[in-house]
Coordinates of N, CA and C in Angstrom, one line a residue:
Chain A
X1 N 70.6 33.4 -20.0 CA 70.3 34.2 -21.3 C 71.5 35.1 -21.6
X2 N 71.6 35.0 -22.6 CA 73.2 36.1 -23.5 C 72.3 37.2 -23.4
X3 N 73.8 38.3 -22.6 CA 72.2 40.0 -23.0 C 72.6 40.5 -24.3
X4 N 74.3 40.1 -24.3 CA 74.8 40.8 -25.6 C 75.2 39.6 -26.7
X5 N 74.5 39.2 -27.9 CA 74.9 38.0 -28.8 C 75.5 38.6 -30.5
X6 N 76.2 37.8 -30.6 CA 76.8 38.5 -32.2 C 76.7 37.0 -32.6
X7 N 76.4 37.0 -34.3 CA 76.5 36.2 -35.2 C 77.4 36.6 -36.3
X8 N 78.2 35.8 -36.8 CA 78.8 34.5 -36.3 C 80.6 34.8 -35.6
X9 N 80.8 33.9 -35.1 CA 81.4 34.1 -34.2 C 83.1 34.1 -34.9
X10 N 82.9 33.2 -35.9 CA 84.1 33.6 -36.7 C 83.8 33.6 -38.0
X11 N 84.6 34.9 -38.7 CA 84.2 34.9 -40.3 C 85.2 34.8 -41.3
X12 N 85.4 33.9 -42.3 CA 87.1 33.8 -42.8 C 86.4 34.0 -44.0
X13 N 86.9 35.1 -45.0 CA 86.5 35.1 -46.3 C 87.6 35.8 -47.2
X14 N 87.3 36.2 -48.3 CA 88.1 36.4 -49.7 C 87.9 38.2 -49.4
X15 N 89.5 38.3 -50.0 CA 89.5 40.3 -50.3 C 88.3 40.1 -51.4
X16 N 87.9 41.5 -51.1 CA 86.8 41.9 -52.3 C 85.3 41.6 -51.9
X17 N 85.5 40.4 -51.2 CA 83.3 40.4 -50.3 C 83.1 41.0 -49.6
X18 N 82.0 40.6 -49.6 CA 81.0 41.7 -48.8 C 80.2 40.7 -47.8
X19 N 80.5 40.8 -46.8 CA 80.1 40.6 -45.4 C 79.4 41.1 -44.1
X20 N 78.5 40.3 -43.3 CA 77.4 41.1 -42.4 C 77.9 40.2 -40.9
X21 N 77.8 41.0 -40.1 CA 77.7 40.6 -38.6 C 76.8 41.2 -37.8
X22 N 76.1 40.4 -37.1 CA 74.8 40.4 -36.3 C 74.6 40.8 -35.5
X23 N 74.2 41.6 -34.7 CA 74.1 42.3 -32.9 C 72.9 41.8 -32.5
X24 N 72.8 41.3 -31.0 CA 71.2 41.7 -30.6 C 71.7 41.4 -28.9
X25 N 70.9 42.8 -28.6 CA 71.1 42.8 -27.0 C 69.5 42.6 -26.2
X26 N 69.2 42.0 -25.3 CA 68.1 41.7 -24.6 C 68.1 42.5 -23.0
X27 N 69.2 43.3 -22.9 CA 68.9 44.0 -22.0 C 68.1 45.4 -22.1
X28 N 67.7 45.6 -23.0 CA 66.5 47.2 -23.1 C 67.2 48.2 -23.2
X29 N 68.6 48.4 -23.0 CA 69.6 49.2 -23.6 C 69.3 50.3 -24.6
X30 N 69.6 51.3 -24.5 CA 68.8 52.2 -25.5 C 70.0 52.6 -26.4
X31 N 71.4 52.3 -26.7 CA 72.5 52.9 -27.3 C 73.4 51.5 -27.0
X32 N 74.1 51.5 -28.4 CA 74.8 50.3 -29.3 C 75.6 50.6 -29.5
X33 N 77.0 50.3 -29.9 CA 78.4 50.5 -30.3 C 78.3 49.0 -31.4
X34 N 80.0 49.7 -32.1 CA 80.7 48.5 -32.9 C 81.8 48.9 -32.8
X35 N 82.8 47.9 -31.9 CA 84.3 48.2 -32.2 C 84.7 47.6 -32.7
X36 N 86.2 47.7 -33.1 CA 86.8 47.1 -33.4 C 88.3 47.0 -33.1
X37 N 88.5 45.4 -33.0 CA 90.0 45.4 -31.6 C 90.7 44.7 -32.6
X38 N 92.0 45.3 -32.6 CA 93.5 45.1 -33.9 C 94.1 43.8 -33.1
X39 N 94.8 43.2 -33.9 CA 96.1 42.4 -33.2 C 96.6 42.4 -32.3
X40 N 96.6 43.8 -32.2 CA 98.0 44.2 -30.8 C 96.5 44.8 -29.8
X41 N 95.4 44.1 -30.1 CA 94.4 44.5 -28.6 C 94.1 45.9 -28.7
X42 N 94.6 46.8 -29.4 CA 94.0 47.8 -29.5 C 92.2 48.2 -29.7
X43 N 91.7 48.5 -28.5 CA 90.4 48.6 -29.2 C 89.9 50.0 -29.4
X44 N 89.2 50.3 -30.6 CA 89.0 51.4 -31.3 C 87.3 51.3 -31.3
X45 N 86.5 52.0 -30.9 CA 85.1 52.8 -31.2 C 84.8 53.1 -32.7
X46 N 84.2 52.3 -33.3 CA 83.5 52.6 -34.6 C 82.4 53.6 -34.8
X47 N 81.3 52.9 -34.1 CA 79.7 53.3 -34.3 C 78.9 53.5 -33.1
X48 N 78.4 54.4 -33.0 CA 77.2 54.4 -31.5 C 75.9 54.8 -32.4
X49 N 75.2 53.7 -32.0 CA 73.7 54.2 -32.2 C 72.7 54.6 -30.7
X50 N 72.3 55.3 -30.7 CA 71.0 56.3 -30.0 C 69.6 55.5 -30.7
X51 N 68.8 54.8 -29.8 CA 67.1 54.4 -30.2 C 67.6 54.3 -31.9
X52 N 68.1 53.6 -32.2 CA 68.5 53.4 -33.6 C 68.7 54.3 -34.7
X53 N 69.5 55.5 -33.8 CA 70.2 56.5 -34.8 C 71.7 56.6 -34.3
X54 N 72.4 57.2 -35.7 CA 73.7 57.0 -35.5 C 73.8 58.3 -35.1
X55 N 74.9 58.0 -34.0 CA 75.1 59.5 -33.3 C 76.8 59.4 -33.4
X56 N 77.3 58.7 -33.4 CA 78.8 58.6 -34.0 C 79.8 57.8 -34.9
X57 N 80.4 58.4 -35.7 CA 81.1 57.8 -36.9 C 82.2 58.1 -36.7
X58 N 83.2 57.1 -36.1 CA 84.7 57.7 -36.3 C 85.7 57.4 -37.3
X59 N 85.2 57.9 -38.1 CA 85.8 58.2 -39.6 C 86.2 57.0 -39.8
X60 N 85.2 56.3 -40.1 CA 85.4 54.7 -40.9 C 84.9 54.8 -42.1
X61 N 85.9 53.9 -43.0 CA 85.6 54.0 -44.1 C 83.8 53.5 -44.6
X62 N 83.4 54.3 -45.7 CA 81.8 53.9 -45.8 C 81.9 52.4 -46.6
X63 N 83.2 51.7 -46.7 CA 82.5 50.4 -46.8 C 81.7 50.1 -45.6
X64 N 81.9 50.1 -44.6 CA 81.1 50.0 -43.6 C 80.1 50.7 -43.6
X65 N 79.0 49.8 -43.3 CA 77.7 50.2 -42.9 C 76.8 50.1 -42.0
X66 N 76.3 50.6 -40.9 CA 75.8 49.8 -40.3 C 74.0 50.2 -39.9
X67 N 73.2 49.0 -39.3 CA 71.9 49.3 -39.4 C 71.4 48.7 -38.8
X68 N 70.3 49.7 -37.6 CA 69.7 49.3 -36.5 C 68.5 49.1 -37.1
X69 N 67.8 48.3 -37.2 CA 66.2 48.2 -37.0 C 65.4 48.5 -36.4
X70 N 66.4 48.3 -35.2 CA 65.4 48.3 -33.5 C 66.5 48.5 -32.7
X71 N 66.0 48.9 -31.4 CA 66.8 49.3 -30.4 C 67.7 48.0 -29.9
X72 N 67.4 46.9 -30.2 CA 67.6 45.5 -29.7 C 68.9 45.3 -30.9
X73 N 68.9 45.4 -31.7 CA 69.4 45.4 -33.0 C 70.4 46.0 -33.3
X74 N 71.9 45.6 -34.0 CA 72.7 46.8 -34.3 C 73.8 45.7 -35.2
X75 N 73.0 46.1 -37.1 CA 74.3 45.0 -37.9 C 75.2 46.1 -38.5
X76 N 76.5 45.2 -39.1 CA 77.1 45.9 -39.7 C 77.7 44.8 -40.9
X77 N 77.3 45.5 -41.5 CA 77.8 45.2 -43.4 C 78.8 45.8 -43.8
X78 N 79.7 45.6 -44.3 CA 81.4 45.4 -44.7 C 81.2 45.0 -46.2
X79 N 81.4 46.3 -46.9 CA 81.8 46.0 -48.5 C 83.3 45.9 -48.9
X80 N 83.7 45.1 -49.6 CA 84.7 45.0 -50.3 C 85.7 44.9 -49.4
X81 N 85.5 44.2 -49.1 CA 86.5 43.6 -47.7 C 88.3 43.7 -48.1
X82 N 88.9 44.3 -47.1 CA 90.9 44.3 -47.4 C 91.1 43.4 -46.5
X83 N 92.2 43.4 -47.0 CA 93.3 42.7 -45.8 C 93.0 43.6 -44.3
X84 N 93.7 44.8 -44.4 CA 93.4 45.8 -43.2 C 92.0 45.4 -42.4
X85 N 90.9 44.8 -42.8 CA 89.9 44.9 -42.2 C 89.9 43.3 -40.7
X86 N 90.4 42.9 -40.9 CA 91.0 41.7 -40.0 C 91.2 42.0 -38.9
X87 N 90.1 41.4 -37.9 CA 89.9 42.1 -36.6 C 89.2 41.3 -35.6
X88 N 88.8 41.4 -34.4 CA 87.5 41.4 -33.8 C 87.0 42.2 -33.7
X89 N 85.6 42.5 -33.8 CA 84.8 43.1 -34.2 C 83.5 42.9 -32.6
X90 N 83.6 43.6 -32.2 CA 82.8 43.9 -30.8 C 81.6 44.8 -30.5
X91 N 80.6 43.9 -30.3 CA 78.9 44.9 -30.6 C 78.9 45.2 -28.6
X92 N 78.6 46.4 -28.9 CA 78.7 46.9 -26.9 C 77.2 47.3 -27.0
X93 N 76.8 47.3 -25.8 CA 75.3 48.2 -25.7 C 75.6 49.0 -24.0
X94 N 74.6 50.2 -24.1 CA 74.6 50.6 -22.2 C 73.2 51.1 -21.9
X95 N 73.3 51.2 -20.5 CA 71.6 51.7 -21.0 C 71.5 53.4 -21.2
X96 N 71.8 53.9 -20.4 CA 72.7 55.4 -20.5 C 73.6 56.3 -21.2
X97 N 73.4 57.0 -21.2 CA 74.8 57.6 -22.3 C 75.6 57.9 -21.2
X98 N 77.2 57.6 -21.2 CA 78.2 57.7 -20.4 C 77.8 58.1 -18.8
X99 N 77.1 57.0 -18.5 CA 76.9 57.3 -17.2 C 77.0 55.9 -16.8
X100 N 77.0 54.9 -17.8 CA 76.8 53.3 -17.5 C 77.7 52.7 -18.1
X101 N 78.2 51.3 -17.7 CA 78.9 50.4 -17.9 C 78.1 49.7 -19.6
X102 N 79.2 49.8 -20.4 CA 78.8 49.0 -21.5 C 79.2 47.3 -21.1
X103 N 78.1 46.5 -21.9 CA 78.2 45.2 -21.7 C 78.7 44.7 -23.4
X104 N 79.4 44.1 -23.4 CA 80.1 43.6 -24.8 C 79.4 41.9 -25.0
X105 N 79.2 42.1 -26.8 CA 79.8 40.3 -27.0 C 80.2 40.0 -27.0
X106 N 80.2 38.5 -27.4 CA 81.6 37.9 -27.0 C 82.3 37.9 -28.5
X107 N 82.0 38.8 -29.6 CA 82.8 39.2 -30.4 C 83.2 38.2 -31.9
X108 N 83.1 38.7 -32.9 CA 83.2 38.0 -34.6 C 84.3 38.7 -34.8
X109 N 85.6 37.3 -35.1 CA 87.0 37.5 -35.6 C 86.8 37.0 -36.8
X110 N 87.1 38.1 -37.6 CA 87.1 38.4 -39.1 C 88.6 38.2 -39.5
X111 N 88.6 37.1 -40.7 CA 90.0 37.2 -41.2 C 89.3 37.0 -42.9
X112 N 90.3 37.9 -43.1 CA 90.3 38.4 -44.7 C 91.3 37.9 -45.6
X113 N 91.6 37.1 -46.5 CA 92.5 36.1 -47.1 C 92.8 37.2 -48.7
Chain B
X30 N 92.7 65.5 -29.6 CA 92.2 64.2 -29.6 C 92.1 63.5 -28.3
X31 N 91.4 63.4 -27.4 CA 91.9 62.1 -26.1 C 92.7 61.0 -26.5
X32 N 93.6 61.2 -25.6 CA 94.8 59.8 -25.1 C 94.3 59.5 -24.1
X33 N 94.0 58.1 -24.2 CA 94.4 57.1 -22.9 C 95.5 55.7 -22.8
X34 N 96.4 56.5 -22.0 CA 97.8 55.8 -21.8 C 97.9 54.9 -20.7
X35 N 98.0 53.3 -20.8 CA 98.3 52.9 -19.6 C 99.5 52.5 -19.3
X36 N 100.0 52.0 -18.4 CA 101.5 51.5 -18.1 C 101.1 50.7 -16.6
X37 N 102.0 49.3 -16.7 CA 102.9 49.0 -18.1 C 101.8 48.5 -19.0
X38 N 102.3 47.9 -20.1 CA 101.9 47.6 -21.4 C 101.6 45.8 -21.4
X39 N 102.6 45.5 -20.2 CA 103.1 43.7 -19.6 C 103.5 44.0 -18.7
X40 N 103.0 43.5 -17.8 CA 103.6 43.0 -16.5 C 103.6 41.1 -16.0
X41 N 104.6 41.0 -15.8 CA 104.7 39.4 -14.9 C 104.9 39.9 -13.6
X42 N 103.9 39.1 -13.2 CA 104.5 39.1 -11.7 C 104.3 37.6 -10.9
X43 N 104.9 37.7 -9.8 CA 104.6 36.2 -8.8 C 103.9 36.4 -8.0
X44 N 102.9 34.9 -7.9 CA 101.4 34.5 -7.0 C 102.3 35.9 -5.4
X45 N 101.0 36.5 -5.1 CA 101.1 36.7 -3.8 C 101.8 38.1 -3.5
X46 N 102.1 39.0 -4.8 CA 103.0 40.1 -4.8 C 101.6 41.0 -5.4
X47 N 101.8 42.6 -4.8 CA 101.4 43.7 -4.9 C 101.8 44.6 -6.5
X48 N 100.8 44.8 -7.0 CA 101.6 45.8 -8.2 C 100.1 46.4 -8.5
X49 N 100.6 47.8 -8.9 CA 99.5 49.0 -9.7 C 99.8 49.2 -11.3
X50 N 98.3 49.1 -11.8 CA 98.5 49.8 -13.0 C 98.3 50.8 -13.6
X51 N 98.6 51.8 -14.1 CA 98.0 53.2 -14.2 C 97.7 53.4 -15.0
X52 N 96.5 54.5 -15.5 CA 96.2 54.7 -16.7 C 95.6 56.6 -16.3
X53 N 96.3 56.9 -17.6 CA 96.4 58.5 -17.6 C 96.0 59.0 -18.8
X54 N 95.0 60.1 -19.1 CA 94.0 60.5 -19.8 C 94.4 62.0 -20.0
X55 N 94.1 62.1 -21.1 CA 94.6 63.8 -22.0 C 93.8 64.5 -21.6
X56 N 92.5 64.6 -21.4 CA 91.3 65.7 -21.1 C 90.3 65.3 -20.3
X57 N 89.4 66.6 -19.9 CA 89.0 66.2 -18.5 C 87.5 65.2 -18.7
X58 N 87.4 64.1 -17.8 CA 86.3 63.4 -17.3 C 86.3 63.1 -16.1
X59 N 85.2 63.2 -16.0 CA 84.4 62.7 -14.5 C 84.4 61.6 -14.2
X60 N 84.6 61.2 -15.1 CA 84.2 58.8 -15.3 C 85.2 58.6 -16.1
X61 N 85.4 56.9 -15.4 CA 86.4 56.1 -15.9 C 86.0 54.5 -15.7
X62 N 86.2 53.7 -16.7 CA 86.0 52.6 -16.3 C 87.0 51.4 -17.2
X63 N 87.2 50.8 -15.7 CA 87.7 49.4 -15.8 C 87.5 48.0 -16.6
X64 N 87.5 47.7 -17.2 CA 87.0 46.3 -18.4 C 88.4 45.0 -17.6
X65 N 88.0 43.8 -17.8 CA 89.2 42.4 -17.9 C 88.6 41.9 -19.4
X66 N 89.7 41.7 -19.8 CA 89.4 40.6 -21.1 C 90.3 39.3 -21.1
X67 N 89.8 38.4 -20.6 CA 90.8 37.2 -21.3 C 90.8 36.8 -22.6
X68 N 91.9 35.8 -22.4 CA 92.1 35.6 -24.1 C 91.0 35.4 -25.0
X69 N 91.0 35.4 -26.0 CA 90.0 35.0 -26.6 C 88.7 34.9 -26.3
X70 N 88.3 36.3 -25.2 CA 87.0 36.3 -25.1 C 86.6 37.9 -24.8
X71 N 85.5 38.2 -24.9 CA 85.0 39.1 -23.9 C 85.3 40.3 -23.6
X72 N 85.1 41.4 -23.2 CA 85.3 42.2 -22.4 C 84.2 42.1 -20.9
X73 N 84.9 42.5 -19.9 CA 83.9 42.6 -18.7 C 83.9 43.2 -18.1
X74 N 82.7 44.3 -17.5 CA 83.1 45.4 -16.5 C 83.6 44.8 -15.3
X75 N 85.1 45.5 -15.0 CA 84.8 45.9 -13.5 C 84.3 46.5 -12.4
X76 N 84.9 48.0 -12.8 CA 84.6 49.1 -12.3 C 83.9 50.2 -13.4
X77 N 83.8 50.7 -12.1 CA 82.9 51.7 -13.1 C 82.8 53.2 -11.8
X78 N 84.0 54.2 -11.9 CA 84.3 54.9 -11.1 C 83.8 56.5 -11.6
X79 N 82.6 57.4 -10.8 CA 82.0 58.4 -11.5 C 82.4 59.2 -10.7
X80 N 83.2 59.7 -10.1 CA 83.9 61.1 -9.2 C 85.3 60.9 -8.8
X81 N 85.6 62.5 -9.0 CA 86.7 62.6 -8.2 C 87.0 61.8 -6.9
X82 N 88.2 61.3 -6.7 CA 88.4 60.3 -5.2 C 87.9 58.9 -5.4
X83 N 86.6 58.6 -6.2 CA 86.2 57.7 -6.0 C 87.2 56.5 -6.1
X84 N 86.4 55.4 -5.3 CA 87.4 54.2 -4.5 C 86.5 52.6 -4.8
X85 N 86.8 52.1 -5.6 CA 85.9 50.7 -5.6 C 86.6 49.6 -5.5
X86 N 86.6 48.3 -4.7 CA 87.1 47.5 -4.3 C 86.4 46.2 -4.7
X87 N 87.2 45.2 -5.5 CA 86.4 43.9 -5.5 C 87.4 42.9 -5.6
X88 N 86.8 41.7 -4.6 CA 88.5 41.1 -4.1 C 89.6 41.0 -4.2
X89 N 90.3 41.0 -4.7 CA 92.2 41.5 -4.8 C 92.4 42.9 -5.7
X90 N 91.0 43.4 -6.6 CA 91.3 44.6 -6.9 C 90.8 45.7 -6.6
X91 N 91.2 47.1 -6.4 CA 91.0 48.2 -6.0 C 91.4 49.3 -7.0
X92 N 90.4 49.7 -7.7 CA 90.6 51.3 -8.6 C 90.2 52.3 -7.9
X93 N 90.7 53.2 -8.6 CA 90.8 54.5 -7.8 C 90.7 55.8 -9.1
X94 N 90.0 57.2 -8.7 CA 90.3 58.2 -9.7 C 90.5 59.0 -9.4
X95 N 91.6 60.0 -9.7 CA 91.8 61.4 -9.3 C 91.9 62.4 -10.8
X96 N 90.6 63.1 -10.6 CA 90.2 63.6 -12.0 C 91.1 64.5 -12.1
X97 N 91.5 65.4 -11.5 CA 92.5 66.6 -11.4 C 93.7 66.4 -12.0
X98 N 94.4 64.8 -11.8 CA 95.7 64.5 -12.1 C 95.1 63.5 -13.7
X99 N 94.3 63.6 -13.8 CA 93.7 62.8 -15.1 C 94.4 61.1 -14.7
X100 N 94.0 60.5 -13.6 CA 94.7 59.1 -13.5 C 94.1 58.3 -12.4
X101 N 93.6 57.0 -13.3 CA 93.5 55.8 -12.6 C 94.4 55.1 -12.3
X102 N 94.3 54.1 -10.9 CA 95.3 53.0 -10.5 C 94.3 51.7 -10.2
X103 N 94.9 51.2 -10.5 CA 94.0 49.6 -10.9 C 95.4 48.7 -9.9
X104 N 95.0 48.6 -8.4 CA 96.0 48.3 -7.5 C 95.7 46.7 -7.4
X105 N 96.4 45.5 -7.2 CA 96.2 44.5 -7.2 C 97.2 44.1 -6.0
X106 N 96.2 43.2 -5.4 CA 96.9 43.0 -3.7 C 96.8 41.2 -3.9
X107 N 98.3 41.1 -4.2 CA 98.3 39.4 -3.6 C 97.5 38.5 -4.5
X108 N 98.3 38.7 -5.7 CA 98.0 38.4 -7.0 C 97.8 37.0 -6.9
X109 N 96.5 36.8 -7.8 CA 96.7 34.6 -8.0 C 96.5 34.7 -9.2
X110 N 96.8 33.2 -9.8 CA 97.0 33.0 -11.1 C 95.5 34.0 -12.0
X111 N 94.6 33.4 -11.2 CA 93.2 33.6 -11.9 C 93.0 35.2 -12.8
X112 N 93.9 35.8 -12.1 CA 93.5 37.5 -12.2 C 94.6 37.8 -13.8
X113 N 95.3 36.0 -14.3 CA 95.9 36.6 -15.8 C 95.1 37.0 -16.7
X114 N 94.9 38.3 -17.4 CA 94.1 38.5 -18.8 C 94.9 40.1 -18.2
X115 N 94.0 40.5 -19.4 CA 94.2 42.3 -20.0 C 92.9 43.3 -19.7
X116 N 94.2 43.8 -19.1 CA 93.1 44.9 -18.2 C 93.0 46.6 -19.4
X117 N 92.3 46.8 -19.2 CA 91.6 47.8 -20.2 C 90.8 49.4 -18.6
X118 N 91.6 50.3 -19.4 CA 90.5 51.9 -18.5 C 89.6 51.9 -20.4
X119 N 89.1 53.1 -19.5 CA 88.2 53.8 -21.0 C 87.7 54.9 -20.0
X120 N 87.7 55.7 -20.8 CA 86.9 57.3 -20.7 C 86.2 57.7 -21.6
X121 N 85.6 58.5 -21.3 CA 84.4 59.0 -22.3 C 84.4 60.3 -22.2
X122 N 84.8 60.9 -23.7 CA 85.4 62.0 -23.4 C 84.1 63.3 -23.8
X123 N 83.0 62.7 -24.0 CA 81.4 63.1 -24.2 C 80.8 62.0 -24.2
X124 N 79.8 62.2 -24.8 CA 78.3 61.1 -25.1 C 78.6 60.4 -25.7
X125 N 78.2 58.9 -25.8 CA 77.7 58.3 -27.2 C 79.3 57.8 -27.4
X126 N 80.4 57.8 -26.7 CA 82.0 57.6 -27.0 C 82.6 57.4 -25.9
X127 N 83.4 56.4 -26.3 CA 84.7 55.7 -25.0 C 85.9 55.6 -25.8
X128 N 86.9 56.3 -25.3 CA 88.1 56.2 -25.7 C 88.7 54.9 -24.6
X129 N 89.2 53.6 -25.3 CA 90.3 52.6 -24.6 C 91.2 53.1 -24.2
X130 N 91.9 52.8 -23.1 CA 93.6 52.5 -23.0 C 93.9 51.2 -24.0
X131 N 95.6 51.1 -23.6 CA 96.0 50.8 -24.5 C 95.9 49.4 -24.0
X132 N 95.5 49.2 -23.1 CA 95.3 47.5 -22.4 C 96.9 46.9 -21.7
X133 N 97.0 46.4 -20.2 CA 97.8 45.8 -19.6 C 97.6 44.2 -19.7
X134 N 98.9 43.9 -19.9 CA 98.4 42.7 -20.0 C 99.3 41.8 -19.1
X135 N 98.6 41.2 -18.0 CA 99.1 40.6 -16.7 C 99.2 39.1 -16.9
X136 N 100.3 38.7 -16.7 CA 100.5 37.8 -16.4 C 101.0 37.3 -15.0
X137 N 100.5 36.1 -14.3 CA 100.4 35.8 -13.0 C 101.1 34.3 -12.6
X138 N 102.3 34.3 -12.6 CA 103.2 33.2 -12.3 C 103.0 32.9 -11.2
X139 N 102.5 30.8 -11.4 CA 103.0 30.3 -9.7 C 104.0 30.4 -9.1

C-alpha cells in the first residue's frame, strides 16, 4: 500500500490554466506539507496543514491554493499558471509536529508551456 | 531567516573510498534530518537525529549532530555504486516547517 500518493504524476499544460494536484496519505498523520523542488533540486516548503488547517504559508503567491478536506487529504489548485511555476511538486505528511520524520510522494512534475 | 548549507554541492568518488558530507545551519535546533533522493524519484528518510551528540548508523552510512556547532556529517564508509542519488539535511527551525539543505549529490564510480 502507497502511505503517501499524489495524482497525477506528470502535468504538461498551457501559461494561463488552472490546474489541481492530489494528496492522500493513509498513514493517520495528522500534518501535511506541499513542496516544491526547482531544477537545480532546490526544495522549498510551501504549505503545512495541522488536522486540516493551514498553519504555514511561505509567502506563495495566492494563485496557489490549497485544501484539506480531511486529515487524509491535502490538494493544491494553481491559478493562472507561468512559466516560473515548473517544478515538482511534493505532498509530505508526519505524524508529529517536528518531532517526526516526514514521508513524501513520489511527486507531480509540472511543466508549463 | 534559517540557512541550511551543505558541502560539497557534487562529489565523485571511487567504489570503496571514505568521504563526509556536511551540512551547517544558521540557528539553533535540536533535530536534524537526513532524506536520499534518487533521480527521478522520491525523497526517503534516513535519519532522523533529535539531540546533541546524537549518532545513527545504517550500513555504509553514519550521521552525526553537534547542535552547538550547528553541524551535521553524513560519513560514508566504503562507498558502492548503489549509494549514487542526493543526499538532502533539513531542520526545523519551529513547528509545522523544515528548512532543506541545498542537496549533495553523489556520485559513485566503479
Amino acid at each position: 500500500d502507497t502511505a503517501v500518493s499524489q495524482t497525477p504524476k506528470y502535468l504538461v499544460t498551457q501559461m494561463g490554466n488552472d490546474k489541481s494536484i492530489k494528496c492522500e496519505q493513509n498513514l493517520g498523520h495528522d500534518t501535511m506539507y506541499w513542496y516544491k523542488q526547482d531544477s537545480k533540486k532546490f526544495l522549498k516548503i510551501m504549505f503545512s496543514y495541522n488536522n486540516k488547517e493551514l498553519i504555514i504559508n511561505e509567502t506563495v503567491p495566492n494563485r496557489f491554493s490549497p485544501k484539506s478536506p480531511d486529515k487524509a487529504h491535502l490538494n493544491l489548485h494553481i491559478n493562472s499558471l507561468e512559466l516560473g511555476d515548473s517544478a515538482v511538486y511534493f505532498c509530505a505528511s508526519s505524524q508529529f509536529v517536528s518531532t517526526d520524520t516526514q514521508y513524501f510522494g513520489p511527486g507531480t512534475r509540472l511543466t508549463v508551456l | 531567516e534559517l540557512k541550511v548549507e551543505q558541502n560539497p554541492l557534487f562529489l565523485s568518488m571511487q567504489e570503496g573510498k571514505n568521504y563526509t558530507i556536511y551540512c551547517n545551519y544558521s540557528t539553533t535546533s535540536d533535530r536534524l534530518y537526513w532524506y536520499r533522493q534518487d533521480p527521478g524519484k522520491s525523497l526517503e528518510s534516513l535519519f532522523v537525529l533529535l539531540s546533541n551528540g546524537a549518532v545513527k548508523q545504517e550500513g555504509r552510512l553514519m550521521a552525526s549532530l553537534d547542535t552547538k556547532a550547528r553541524l551535521s556529517t553524513l560519513h560514508i564508509t566504503a562507498a558502492v555504486h548503489d549509494l549514487s542519488a542526493t543526499y538532502f539535511c533539513a531542520v526545523p527551525p519551529g513547528t509545522y516547517k523544515y528548512i532543506f539543505g541545498t542537496g549533495t549529490r553523489l556520485k559513485v564510480l566503479a
